[in-house]
PDB file of C-alpha atoms in Angstrom:
ATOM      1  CA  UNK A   1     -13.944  20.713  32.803  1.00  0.00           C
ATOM      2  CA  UNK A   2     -15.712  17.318  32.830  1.00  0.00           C
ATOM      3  CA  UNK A   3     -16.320  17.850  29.203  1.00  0.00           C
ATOM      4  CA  UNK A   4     -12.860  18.670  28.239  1.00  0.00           C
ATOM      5  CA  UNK A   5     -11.669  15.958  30.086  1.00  0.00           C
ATOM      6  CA  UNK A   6     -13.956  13.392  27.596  1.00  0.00           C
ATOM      7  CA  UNK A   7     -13.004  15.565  24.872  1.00  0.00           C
ATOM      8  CA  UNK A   8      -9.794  14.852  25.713  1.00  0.00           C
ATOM      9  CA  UNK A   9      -9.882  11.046  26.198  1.00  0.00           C
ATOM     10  CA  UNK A  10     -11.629  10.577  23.102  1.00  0.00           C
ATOM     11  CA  UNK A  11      -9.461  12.148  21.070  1.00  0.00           C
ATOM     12  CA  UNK A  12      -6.214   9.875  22.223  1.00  0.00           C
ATOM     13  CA  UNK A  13      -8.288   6.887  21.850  1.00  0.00           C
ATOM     14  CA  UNK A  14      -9.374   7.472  18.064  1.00  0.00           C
ATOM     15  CA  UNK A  15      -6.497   5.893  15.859  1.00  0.00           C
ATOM     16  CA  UNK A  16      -4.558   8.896  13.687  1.00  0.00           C
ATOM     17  CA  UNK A  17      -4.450   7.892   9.888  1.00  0.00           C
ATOM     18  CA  UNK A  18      -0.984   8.775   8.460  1.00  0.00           C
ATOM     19  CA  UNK A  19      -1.238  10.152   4.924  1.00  0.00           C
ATOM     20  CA  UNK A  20       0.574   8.406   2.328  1.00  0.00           C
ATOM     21  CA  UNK A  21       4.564   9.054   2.066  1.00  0.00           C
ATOM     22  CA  UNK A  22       5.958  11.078  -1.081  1.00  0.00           C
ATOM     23  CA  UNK A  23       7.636   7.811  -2.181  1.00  0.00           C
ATOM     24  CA  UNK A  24       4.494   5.973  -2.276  1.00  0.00           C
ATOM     25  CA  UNK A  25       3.196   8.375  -4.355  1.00  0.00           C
ATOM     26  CA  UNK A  26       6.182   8.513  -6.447  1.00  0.00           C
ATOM     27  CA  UNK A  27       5.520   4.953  -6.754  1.00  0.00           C
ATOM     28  CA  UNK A  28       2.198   4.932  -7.564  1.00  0.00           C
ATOM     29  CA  UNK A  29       2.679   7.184  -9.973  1.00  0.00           C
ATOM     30  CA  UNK A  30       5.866   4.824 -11.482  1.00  0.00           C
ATOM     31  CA  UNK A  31       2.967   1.847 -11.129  1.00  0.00           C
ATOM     32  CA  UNK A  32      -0.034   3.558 -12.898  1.00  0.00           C
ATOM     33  CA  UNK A  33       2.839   4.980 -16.055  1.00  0.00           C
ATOM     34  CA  UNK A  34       3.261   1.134 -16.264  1.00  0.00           C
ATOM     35  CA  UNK A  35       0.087   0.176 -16.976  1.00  0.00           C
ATOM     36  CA  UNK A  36      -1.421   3.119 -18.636  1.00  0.00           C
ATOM     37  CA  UNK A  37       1.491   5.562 -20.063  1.00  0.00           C
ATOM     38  CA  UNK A  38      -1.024   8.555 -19.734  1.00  0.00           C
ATOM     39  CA  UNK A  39       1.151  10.973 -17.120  1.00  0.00           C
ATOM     40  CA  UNK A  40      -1.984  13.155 -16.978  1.00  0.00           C
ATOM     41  CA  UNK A  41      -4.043  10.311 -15.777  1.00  0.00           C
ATOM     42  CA  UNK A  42      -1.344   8.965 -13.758  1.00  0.00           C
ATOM     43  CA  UNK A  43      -0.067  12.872 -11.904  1.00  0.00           C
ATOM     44  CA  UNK A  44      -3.801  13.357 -11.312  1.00  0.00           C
ATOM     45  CA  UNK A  45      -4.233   9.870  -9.624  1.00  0.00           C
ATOM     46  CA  UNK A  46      -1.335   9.822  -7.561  1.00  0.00           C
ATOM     47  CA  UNK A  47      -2.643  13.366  -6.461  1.00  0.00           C
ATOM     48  CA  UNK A  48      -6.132  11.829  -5.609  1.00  0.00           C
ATOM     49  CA  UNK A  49      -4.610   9.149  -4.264  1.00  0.00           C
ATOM     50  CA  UNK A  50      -2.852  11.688  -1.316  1.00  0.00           C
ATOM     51  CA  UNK A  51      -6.063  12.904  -0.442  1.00  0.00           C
ATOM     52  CA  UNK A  52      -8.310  10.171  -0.711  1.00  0.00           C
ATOM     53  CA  UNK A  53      -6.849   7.498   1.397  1.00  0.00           C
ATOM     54  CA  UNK A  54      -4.077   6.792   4.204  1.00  0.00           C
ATOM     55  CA  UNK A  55      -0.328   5.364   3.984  1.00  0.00           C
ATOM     56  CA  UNK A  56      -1.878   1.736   4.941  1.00  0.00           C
ATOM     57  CA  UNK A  57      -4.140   1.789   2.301  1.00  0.00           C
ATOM     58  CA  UNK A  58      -1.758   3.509  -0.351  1.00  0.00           C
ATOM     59  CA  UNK A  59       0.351   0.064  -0.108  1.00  0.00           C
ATOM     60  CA  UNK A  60      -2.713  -1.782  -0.290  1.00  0.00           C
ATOM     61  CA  UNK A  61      -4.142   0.358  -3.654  1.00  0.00           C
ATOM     62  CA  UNK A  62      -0.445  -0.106  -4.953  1.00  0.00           C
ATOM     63  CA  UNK A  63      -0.441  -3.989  -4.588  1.00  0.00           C
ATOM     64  CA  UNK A  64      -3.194  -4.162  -6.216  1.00  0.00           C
ATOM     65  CA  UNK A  65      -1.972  -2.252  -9.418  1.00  0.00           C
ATOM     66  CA  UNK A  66       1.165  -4.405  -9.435  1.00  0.00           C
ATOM     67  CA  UNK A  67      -0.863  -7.246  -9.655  1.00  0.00           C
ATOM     68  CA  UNK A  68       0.995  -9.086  -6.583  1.00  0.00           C
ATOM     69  CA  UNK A  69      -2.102  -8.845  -4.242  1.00  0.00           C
ATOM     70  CA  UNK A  70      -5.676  -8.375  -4.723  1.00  0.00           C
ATOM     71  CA  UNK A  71      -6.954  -6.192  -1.456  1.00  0.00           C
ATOM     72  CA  UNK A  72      -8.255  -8.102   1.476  1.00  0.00           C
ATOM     73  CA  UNK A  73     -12.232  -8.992   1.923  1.00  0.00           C
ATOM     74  CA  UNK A  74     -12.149  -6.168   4.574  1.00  0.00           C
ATOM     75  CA  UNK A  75     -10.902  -3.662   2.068  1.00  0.00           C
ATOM     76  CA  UNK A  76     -12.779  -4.476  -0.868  1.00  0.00           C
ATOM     77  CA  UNK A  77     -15.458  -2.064  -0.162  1.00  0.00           C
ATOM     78  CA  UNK A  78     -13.446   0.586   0.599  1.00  0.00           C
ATOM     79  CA  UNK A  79     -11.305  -0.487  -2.384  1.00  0.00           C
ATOM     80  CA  UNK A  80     -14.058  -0.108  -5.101  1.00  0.00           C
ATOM     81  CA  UNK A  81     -14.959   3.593  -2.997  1.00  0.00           C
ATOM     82  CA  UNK A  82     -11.310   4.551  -3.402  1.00  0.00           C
ATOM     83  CA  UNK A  83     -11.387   4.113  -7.096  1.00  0.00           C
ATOM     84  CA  UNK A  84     -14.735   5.587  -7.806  1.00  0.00           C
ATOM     85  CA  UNK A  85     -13.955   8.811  -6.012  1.00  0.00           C
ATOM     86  CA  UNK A  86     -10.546   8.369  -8.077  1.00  0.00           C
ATOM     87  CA  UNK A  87     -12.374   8.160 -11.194  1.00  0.00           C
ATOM     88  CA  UNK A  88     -14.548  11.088 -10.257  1.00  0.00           C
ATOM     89  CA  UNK A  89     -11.699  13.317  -9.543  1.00  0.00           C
ATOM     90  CA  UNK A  90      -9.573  12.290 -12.730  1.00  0.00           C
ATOM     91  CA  UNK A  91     -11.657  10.558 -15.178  1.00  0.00           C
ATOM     92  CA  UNK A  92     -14.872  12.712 -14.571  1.00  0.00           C
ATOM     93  CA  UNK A  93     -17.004  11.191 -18.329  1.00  0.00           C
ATOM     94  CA  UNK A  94     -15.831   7.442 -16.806  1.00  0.00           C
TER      95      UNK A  94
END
């Protein structure tokens, strides 16, 4: 019981990540067609993109590509990560 109990406590007190919404990825997908006009490129990184990272960081990724923010020195890491694993997935001779 004591064990479920813990369980149970630390499972409301870890934050929930909420995955990206369809119309970010509608607009990442918009973004990426702007800057590269490859749709295979662009479907299979908006795709990656779902999986990879959460609805916080979608807006942050998307900033980025727009060129109105550059992500925050507590995101860079993760940043560069994100598109690695991107480029793994999508551009696999990168």
């Amino acid at each position: 019981m004591r064990v479920l109990l813990t369980l149970a406590a630390l499972l409301l007190a870890t934050p929930a990540f909420a995955a990206p919404t369809a119309a970010q990825k509608d607009e990442f997908y918009a973004v990426c067609m702007g800057i590269a006009q490859n749709q295979t490129l662009c479907s299979c990184k908006a795709d990656a993109a779902m999986t990879l990272i959460d609805e916080r960081f979608m807006g942050v990724v998307i900033a980025s590509m727009k060129g109105t923010a550059s992500p925050a020195a507590g995101d860079y890491d993760a940043y560069n990560t994100y598109v690695a694993k991107s480029n793994q997935v999508c551009k696999p001779d990168y």
